[in-house]
Tab-separated table of N, CA, C and O in Angstrom:
chain	number	residue	atom	x	y	z
A	1	MET	N	0.928	-1.472	0.004
A	1	MET	CA	-0.135	-0.021	0.031
A	1	MET	C	0.901	1.181	0.298
A	1	MET	O	0.435	2.324	-0.621
A	2	LYS	N	1.800	1.128	0.683
A	2	LYS	CA	2.848	2.216	0.808
A	2	LYS	C	3.407	2.600	-0.686
A	2	LYS	O	3.656	3.830	-0.729
A	3	PHE	N	3.725	1.537	-1.339
A	3	PHE	CA	4.233	1.723	-2.697
A	3	PHE	C	3.314	2.365	-3.484
A	3	PHE	O	3.533	3.304	-4.345
A	4	ILE	N	2.035	2.089	-3.381
A	4	ILE	CA	0.990	2.914	-4.353
A	4	ILE	C	0.985	4.288	-3.827
A	4	ILE	O	0.930	5.245	-4.844
A	5	PHE	N	0.934	4.702	-2.615
A	5	PHE	CA	0.791	6.130	-2.308
A	5	PHE	C	2.158	7.018	-2.818
A	5	PHE	O	2.055	8.003	-3.043
A	6	GLU	N	3.468	6.162	-2.630
A	6	GLU	CA	4.378	6.761	-3.070
A	6	GLU	C	4.626	7.103	-4.520
A	6	GLU	O	5.086	8.229	-5.164
A	7	THR	N	3.975	5.967	-5.379
A	7	THR	CA	3.867	6.189	-6.752
A	7	THR	C	2.821	7.389	-7.098
A	7	THR	O	3.372	7.972	-7.988
A	8	VAL	N	1.793	7.199	-6.540
A	8	VAL	CA	0.765	8.345	-6.903
A	8	VAL	C	1.380	9.821	-6.502
A	8	VAL	O	1.380	10.804	-7.160
A	9	ALA	N	2.119	9.837	-5.366
A	9	ALA	CA	2.895	11.149	-4.854
A	9	ALA	C	3.938	11.487	-5.828
A	9	ALA	O	3.925	12.768	-6.280
A	10	GLU	N	4.555	10.651	-6.344
A	10	GLU	CA	5.770	10.807	-7.348
A	10	GLU	C	5.050	11.360	-8.466
A	10	GLU	O	5.484	12.319	-9.311
A	11	THR	N	3.906	10.830	-8.898
A	11	THR	CA	3.186	11.087	-10.067
A	11	THR	C	2.684	12.585	-10.207
A	11	THR	O	2.761	13.138	-11.122
A	12	GLN	N	2.131	12.706	-9.018
A	12	GLN	CA	1.628	14.182	-8.941
A	12	GLN	C	2.959	15.219	-9.010
A	12	GLN	O	2.435	16.235	-9.281
A	13	LYS	N	3.657	14.807	-8.171
A	13	LYS	CA	4.924	15.894	-8.239
A	13	LYS	C	5.503	16.017	-9.679
A	13	LYS	O	5.646	17.091	-9.958
A	14	THR	N	5.408	14.988	-10.459
A	14	THR	CA	6.012	15.110	-11.663
A	14	THR	C	5.154	15.847	-12.639
A	14	THR	O	5.514	16.964	-13.522
A	15	SER	N	3.681	15.821	-12.367
A	15	SER	CA	2.762	16.371	-13.033
A	15	SER	C	2.605	17.927	-12.741
A	15	SER	O	2.719	18.666	-13.494
A	16	LEU	N	3.048	18.277	-11.341
A	16	LEU	CA	2.968	19.416	-11.111
A	16	LEU	C	4.369	20.296	-11.559
A	16	LEU	O	4.233	21.500	-11.903
A	17	ALA	N	5.253	19.530	-11.562
A	17	ALA	CA	6.650	20.102	-12.113
A	17	ALA	C	6.167	20.501	-13.614
A	17	ALA	O	6.810	21.575	-14.380
A	18	ALA	N	5.842	19.417	-14.483
A	18	ALA	CA	5.366	19.842	-15.715
A	18	ALA	C	4.582	20.975	-15.977
A	18	ALA	O	4.764	21.513	-16.943
A	19	ALA	N	3.479	20.923	-15.130
A	19	ALA	CA	2.436	22.158	-15.184
A	19	ALA	C	3.267	23.330	-14.859
A	19	ALA	O	2.717	24.389	-15.510
A	20	LEU	N	4.173	23.425	-13.827
A	20	LEU	CA	4.740	24.684	-13.882
A	20	LEU	C	5.782	25.201	-15.108
A	20	LEU	O	5.773	26.233	-15.293
A	21	ASP	N	6.388	24.030	-15.499
A	21	ASP	CA	7.380	24.530	-16.790
A	21	ASP	C	6.510	24.913	-17.659
A	21	ASP	O	6.849	25.896	-18.520
A	22	PHE	N	5.209	24.439	-18.111
A	22	PHE	CA	4.291	24.734	-19.238
A	22	PHE	C	3.783	26.278	-18.782
A	22	PHE	O	3.990	27.158	-19.756
A	23	THR	N	3.502	26.321	-17.569
A	23	THR	CA	2.953	27.660	-17.218
A	23	THR	C	4.100	28.947	-17.323
A	23	THR	O	3.748	29.898	-17.895
A	24	ASP	N	5.341	28.428	-17.163
A	24	ASP	CA	6.196	29.436	-17.158
A	24	ASP	C	6.669	29.662	-18.979
A	24	ASP	O	6.855	30.790	-19.039
A	25	SER	N	6.549	28.688	-19.513
A	25	SER	CA	6.752	28.815	-21.056
A	25	SER	C	5.537	29.793	-21.657
A	25	SER	O	5.835	30.539	-22.257
A	26	VAL	N	4.483	29.443	-21.015
A	26	VAL	CA	3.168	30.410	-21.643
A	26	VAL	C	3.437	31.794	-21.195
A	26	VAL	O	3.239	32.461	-21.981
A	27	LEU	N	3.757	31.970	-20.030
A	27	LEU	CA	3.910	33.304	-19.544
A	27	LEU	C	5.182	34.131	-20.328
A	27	LEU	O	4.864	35.124	-20.717
A	28	LEU	N	6.174	33.250	-20.601
A	28	LEU	CA	7.286	33.696	-21.216
A	28	LEU	C	6.889	34.268	-22.742
A	28	LEU	O	7.256	35.403	-23.503
A	29	VAL	N	6.008	33.549	-23.417
A	29	VAL	CA	5.409	33.587	-24.863
A	29	VAL	C	4.590	34.880	-24.794
A	29	VAL	O	4.645	35.907	-25.371
A	30	VAL	N	3.594	34.949	-23.651
A	30	VAL	CA	2.628	36.072	-23.475
A	30	VAL	C	3.669	37.552	-23.283
A	30	VAL	O	3.294	38.463	-24.073
A	31	GLU	N	4.319	37.304	-22.444
A	31	GLU	CA	5.294	38.524	-22.171
A	31	GLU	C	6.105	38.936	-23.419
A	31	GLU	O	6.225	39.975	-23.778
A	32	ARG	N	6.540	38.024	-24.249
A	32	ARG	CA	7.282	38.330	-25.492
A	32	ARG	C	6.449	38.886	-26.741
A	32	ARG	O	6.739	39.792	-27.108
A	33	LEU	N	5.191	38.453	-26.941
A	33	LEU	CA	4.145	39.020	-27.574
A	33	LEU	C	3.588	40.347	-27.221
A	33	LEU	O	3.505	41.003	-27.969
A	34	THR	N	3.747	40.327	-25.986
A	34	THR	CA	3.267	41.982	-25.637
A	34	THR	C	4.228	42.764	-25.743
A	34	THR	O	3.940	43.945	-26.541
A	35	GLN	N	5.503	42.426	-25.582
A	35	GLN	CA	6.626	43.184	-26.062
A	35	GLN	C	6.797	43.662	-27.521
A	35	GLN	O	6.788	44.696	-28.057
A	36	LEU	N	6.399	42.634	-28.264
A	36	LEU	CA	6.432	42.742	-29.732
A	36	LEU	C	5.212	43.606	-30.149
A	36	LEU	O	5.542	44.508	-31.246
A	37	ASN	N	4.194	43.332	-29.543
A	37	ASN	CA	3.120	44.346	-29.799
A	37	ASN	C	3.187	45.898	-29.642
A	37	ASN	O	2.831	46.758	-30.122
A	38	ILE	N	4.042	45.951	-28.498
A	38	ILE	CA	4.359	47.370	-27.928
A	38	ILE	C	5.325	47.796	-29.172
A	38	ILE	O	5.077	49.039	-29.347
A	39	GLU	N	6.355	47.397	-29.529
A	39	GLU	CA	7.298	47.633	-30.359
A	39	GLU	C	6.784	48.055	-31.606
A	39	GLU	O	6.978	49.141	-32.320
A	40	VAL	N	5.779	47.165	-32.286
A	40	VAL	CA	5.111	47.239	-33.446
A	40	VAL	C	4.287	48.527	-33.293
A	40	VAL	O	4.108	49.561	-34.216
A	41	SER	N	3.692	48.651	-32.181
A	41	SER	CA	2.697	49.950	-32.274
A	41	SER	C	3.450	51.099	-31.942
A	41	SER	O	3.090	52.102	-32.708
A	42	ARG	N	4.560	51.035	-31.438
A	42	ARG	CA	5.322	52.378	-31.116
A	42	ARG	C	6.014	52.551	-32.533
A	42	ARG	O	5.928	53.835	-33.117
A	43	ALA	N	6.325	51.696	-33.343
A	43	ALA	CA	6.921	51.780	-34.733
A	43	ALA	C	5.731	52.636	-35.584
A	43	ALA	O	6.026	53.383	-36.316
A	44	ALA	N	4.483	51.974	-35.619
A	44	ALA	CA	3.484	52.366	-36.349
A	44	ALA	C	3.056	53.842	-36.029
A	44	ALA	O	3.065	54.737	-36.870
A	45	PHE	N	3.118	54.486	-34.787
A	45	PHE	CA	2.760	55.535	-34.447
A	45	PHE	C	3.934	56.577	-34.797
A	45	PHE	O	3.671	57.675	-35.163
A	46	GLU	N	5.051	56.212	-34.812
A	46	GLU	CA	6.333	56.981	-35.057
A	46	GLU	C	6.034	57.130	-36.527
A	46	GLU	O	6.517	58.475	-36.917
A	47	GLN	N	6.075	56.146	-37.390
A	47	GLN	CA	5.850	56.428	-38.733
A	47	GLN	C	4.560	57.324	-39.197
A	47	GLN	O	4.449	58.369	-39.940
A	48	SER	N	3.573	57.059	-38.192
A	48	SER	CA	2.418	57.925	-38.541
A	48	SER	C	2.594	59.444	-38.087
A	48	SER	O	2.032	60.209	-38.945
A	49	SER	N	3.328	59.599	-37.297
A	49	SER	CA	3.683	60.836	-36.852
A	49	SER	C	4.494	61.649	-37.824
A	49	SER	O	4.490	62.900	-38.208
A	50	GLU	N	5.618	60.754	-38.572
A	50	GLU	CA	6.518	61.191	-39.400
A	50	GLU	C	5.613	61.612	-40.464
A	50	GLU	O	5.826	62.780	-41.307
A	51	MET	N	4.582	60.929	-41.087
A	51	MET	CA	4.026	61.151	-42.157
A	51	MET	C	2.987	62.475	-41.985
A	51	MET	O	3.207	63.414	-42.676
A	52	THR	N	2.478	62.674	-40.746
A	52	THR	CA	1.668	63.763	-40.458
A	52	THR	C	2.559	65.104	-40.416
A	52	THR	O	2.153	65.917	-41.054
A	53	LEU	N	4.084	65.018	-39.996
A	53	LEU	CA	4.715	66.181	-39.986
A	53	LEU	C	5.137	66.183	-41.410
A	53	LEU	O	5.077	67.551	-41.889
A	54	LEU	N	5.272	65.441	-42.311
A	54	LEU	CA	5.651	65.646	-43.649
A	54	LEU	C	4.446	66.215	-44.459
A	54	LEU	O	4.532	67.402	-45.146
A	55	CYS	N	3.199	65.791	-44.229
A	55	CYS	CA	2.122	66.455	-44.893
A	55	CYS	C	1.884	67.825	-44.431
A	55	CYS	O	1.551	68.702	-45.064
A	56	LEU	N	2.035	67.992	-43.051
A	56	LEU	CA	2.058	69.532	-42.430
A	56	LEU	C	2.969	70.352	-43.108
A	56	LEU	O	2.683	71.594	-43.382
A	57	ASN	N	4.257	69.727	-43.043
A	57	ASN	CA	5.304	70.665	-43.522
A	57	ASN	C	5.166	71.067	-45.094
A	57	ASN	O	5.041	72.197	-45.808
A	58	GLY	N	4.294	70.143	-46.044
A	58	GLY	CA	3.941	70.348	-47.416
A	58	GLY	C	2.848	71.394	-47.307
A	58	GLY	O	2.850	72.119	-48.142
A	59	CYS	N	2.021	71.219	-46.328
A	59	CYS	CA	0.934	72.210	-46.402
A	59	CYS	C	1.393	73.546	-46.123
A	59	CYS	O	1.070	74.659	-46.714
A	60	LEU	N	2.387	73.550	-45.283
A	60	LEU	CA	2.768	74.766	-44.842
A	60	LEU	C	3.730	75.633	-46.045
A	60	LEU	O	3.795	76.700	-46.046
A	61	ALA	N	4.589	74.623	-46.827
A	61	ALA	CA	5.250	75.181	-47.800
A	61	ALA	C	4.621	75.664	-48.863
A	61	ALA	O	4.802	76.786	-49.603
A	62	GLU	N	3.237	75.308	-49.012
A	62	GLU	CA	2.146	75.671	-50.044
A	62	GLU	C	1.608	77.242	-49.399
A	62	GLU	O	0.925	77.719	-50.287
A	63	GLY	N	1.710	77.533	-48.322
A	63	GLY	CA	0.911	78.503	-47.701
A	63	GLY	C	-0.371	78.256	-47.257
A	63	GLY	O	-1.138	79.123	-47.124
A	64	ASN	N	-0.735	76.917	-47.238
A	64	ASN	CA	-2.072	76.515	-46.800
A	64	ASN	C	-1.875	75.744	-45.272
A	64	ASN	O	-1.921	74.711	-45.389
A	65	ALA	N	-1.828	76.391	-44.388
A	65	ALA	CA	-1.568	76.141	-43.159
A	65	ALA	C	-2.572	75.122	-42.432
A	65	ALA	O	-2.365	74.127	-41.819
A	66	PHE	N	-3.811	75.194	-43.024
A	66	PHE	CA	-4.841	74.360	-42.299
A	66	PHE	C	-5.279	73.349	-43.413
A	66	PHE	O	-6.039	72.392	-42.915
A	67	ALA	N	-4.637	73.402	-44.640
A	67	ALA	CA	-4.932	72.355	-45.515
A	67	ALA	C	-6.308	72.148	-46.043
A	67	ALA	O	-6.852	71.200	-46.138
A	68	TRP	N	-7.083	73.428	-45.729
A	68	TRP	CA	-8.682	73.123	-46.019
A	68	TRP	C	-8.972	72.918	-47.322
A	68	TRP	O	-9.745	72.147	-47.645
A	69	HIS	N	-8.412	73.898	-48.504
A	69	HIS	CA	-8.652	73.749	-49.721
A	69	HIS	C	-8.312	72.310	-50.191
A	69	HIS	O	-9.051	71.741	-50.961
A	70	THR	N	-7.105	71.770	-49.908
A	70	THR	CA	-6.587	70.546	-50.377
A	70	THR	C	-7.312	69.235	-49.792
A	70	THR	O	-7.675	68.299	-50.615
A	71	GLY	N	-8.121	69.358	-48.789
A	71	GLY	CA	-8.923	68.468	-48.206
A	71	GLY	C	-10.341	68.461	-49.040
A	71	GLY	O	-10.934	67.663	-48.853
A	72	THR	N	-10.928	69.578	-49.264
A	72	THR	CA	-12.121	69.817	-50.083
A	72	THR	C	-11.985	69.616	-51.745
A	72	THR	O	-12.905	69.544	-52.277
A	73	VAL	N	-10.958	69.372	-52.229
A	73	VAL	CA	-10.976	69.485	-53.706
A	73	VAL	C	-11.086	68.048	-54.030
A	73	VAL	O	-10.881	67.075	-53.376
A	74	SER	N	-11.766	67.877	-55.124
A	74	SER	CA	-12.464	66.708	-55.546
A	74	SER	C	-11.174	65.680	-56.056
A	74	SER	O	-10.316	66.389	-56.638
A	75	GLY	N	-11.400	64.537	-56.375
A	75	GLY	CA	-10.475	63.744	-56.998
A	75	GLY	C	-10.282	64.091	-58.413
A	75	GLY	O	-9.075	64.006	-58.814
A	76	VAL	N	-11.232	64.593	-59.206
A	76	VAL	CA	-11.030	64.891	-60.582
A	76	VAL	C	-10.137	65.993	-60.684
A	76	VAL	O	-9.290	66.046	-61.404
A	77	GLU	N	-10.457	67.179	-59.776
A	77	GLU	CA	-9.495	68.429	-59.784
A	77	GLU	C	-7.958	67.883	-59.718
A	77	GLU	O	-7.161	68.480	-60.101
A	78	ARG	N	-7.881	66.869	-58.610
A	78	ARG	CA	-6.391	66.580	-58.073
A	78	ARG	C	-5.920	65.789	-59.571
A	78	ARG	O	-4.724	66.133	-59.684
A	79	PHE	N	-6.663	65.120	-59.876
A	79	PHE	CA	-5.869	64.184	-61.173
A	79	PHE	C	-5.727	65.152	-62.273
A	79	PHE	O	-4.774	65.064	-63.042
A	80	SER	N	-6.590	66.202	-62.433
A	80	SER	CA	-6.562	67.114	-63.496
A	80	SER	C	-5.093	68.041	-63.305
A	80	SER	O	-4.114	68.132	-64.132
A	81	ARG	N	-4.869	68.392	-62.005
A	81	ARG	CA	-3.551	69.117	-61.498
A	81	ARG	C	-2.422	67.998	-61.910
A	81	ARG	O	-1.531	68.522	-62.096
A	82	TYR	N	-2.585	66.863	-61.525
A	82	TYR	CA	-1.501	65.897	-61.849
A	82	TYR	C	-1.299	65.880	-63.367
A	82	TYR	O	-0.095	65.766	-63.448
A	83	CYS	N	-2.292	65.637	-64.018
A	83	CYS	CA	-1.959	65.496	-65.615
A	83	CYS	C	-1.230	66.702	-65.949
A	83	CYS	O	-0.545	66.795	-66.830
A	84	GLN	N	-1.652	68.006	-65.449
A	84	GLN	CA	-1.059	69.280	-66.002
A	84	GLN	C	0.336	69.190	-65.576
A	84	GLN	O	1.381	69.661	-66.218
A	85	ALA	N	0.616	68.590	-64.405
A	85	ALA	CA	2.005	68.903	-63.873
A	85	ALA	C	2.875	67.724	-64.716
A	85	ALA	O	3.989	67.957	-64.917
A	86	ILE	N	2.364	66.492	-65.040
A	86	ILE	CA	3.121	65.726	-65.884
A	86	ILE	C	3.449	66.289	-67.323
A	86	ILE	O	4.357	66.286	-67.969
A	87	SER	N	2.321	66.945	-67.902
A	87	SER	CA	2.335	67.739	-69.221
A	87	SER	C	3.367	68.712	-69.149
A	87	SER	O	4.293	68.914	-70.099
A	88	GLU	N	3.636	69.380	-68.054
A	88	GLU	CA	4.509	70.526	-67.940
A	88	GLU	C	6.067	69.901	-67.861
A	88	GLU	O	6.818	70.477	-68.354
A	89	MET	N	5.940	68.924	-66.974
A	89	MET	CA	7.327	68.231	-66.945
A	89	MET	C	7.930	67.546	-68.308
A	89	MET	O	9.081	67.741	-68.641
A	90	ALA	N	7.093	67.038	-69.228
A	90	ALA	CA	7.268	66.409	-70.485
A	90	ALA	C	7.645	67.712	-71.334
A	90	ALA	O	8.670	67.479	-72.211
A	91	GLN	N	6.860	68.872	-71.312
A	91	GLN	CA	7.208	70.018	-72.277
A	91	GLN	C	8.752	70.395	-71.877
A	91	GLN	O	9.530	70.810	-72.478
A	92	ALA	N	8.838	70.563	-70.553
A	92	ALA	CA	10.211	71.098	-69.879
A	92	ALA	C	11.348	70.148	-70.587
A	92	ALA	O	12.411	70.395	-70.812
A	93	ALA	N	10.990	68.848	-70.419
A	93	ALA	CA	12.226	67.830	-71.009
A	93	ALA	C	12.312	67.788	-72.622
A	93	ALA	O	13.356	67.710	-72.850
A	94	LYS	N	11.274	68.348	-73.249
A	94	LYS	CA	11.679	68.488	-74.662
A	94	LYS	C	12.439	69.635	-74.959
A	94	LYS	O	13.358	69.628	-75.897
A	95	GLN	N	12.376	70.650	-74.349
A	95	GLN	CA	13.154	71.896	-74.451
A	95	GLN	C	14.683	71.574	-74.146
A	95	GLN	O	15.736	71.427	-73.871
């Protein structure tokens, strides 16, 4: 009978050690995923802020501090201006 109790106790001890190792592994994975998520979010926000600054500087260079007109211009008007700019560049290249 003593042998059965020792075997059961040893089995439970081994099971608890395996559960502890598994729990530690899961916690390490969750910690690493959280760190990666923070790094990716930070990088995305940094790039987003860089794009915002770039757009803001572009608007300020055009003398349009609030970018009101460019925000309300239709897609057709923007495409028309783009085509005109390409045409002007082509004409300048011919000369």
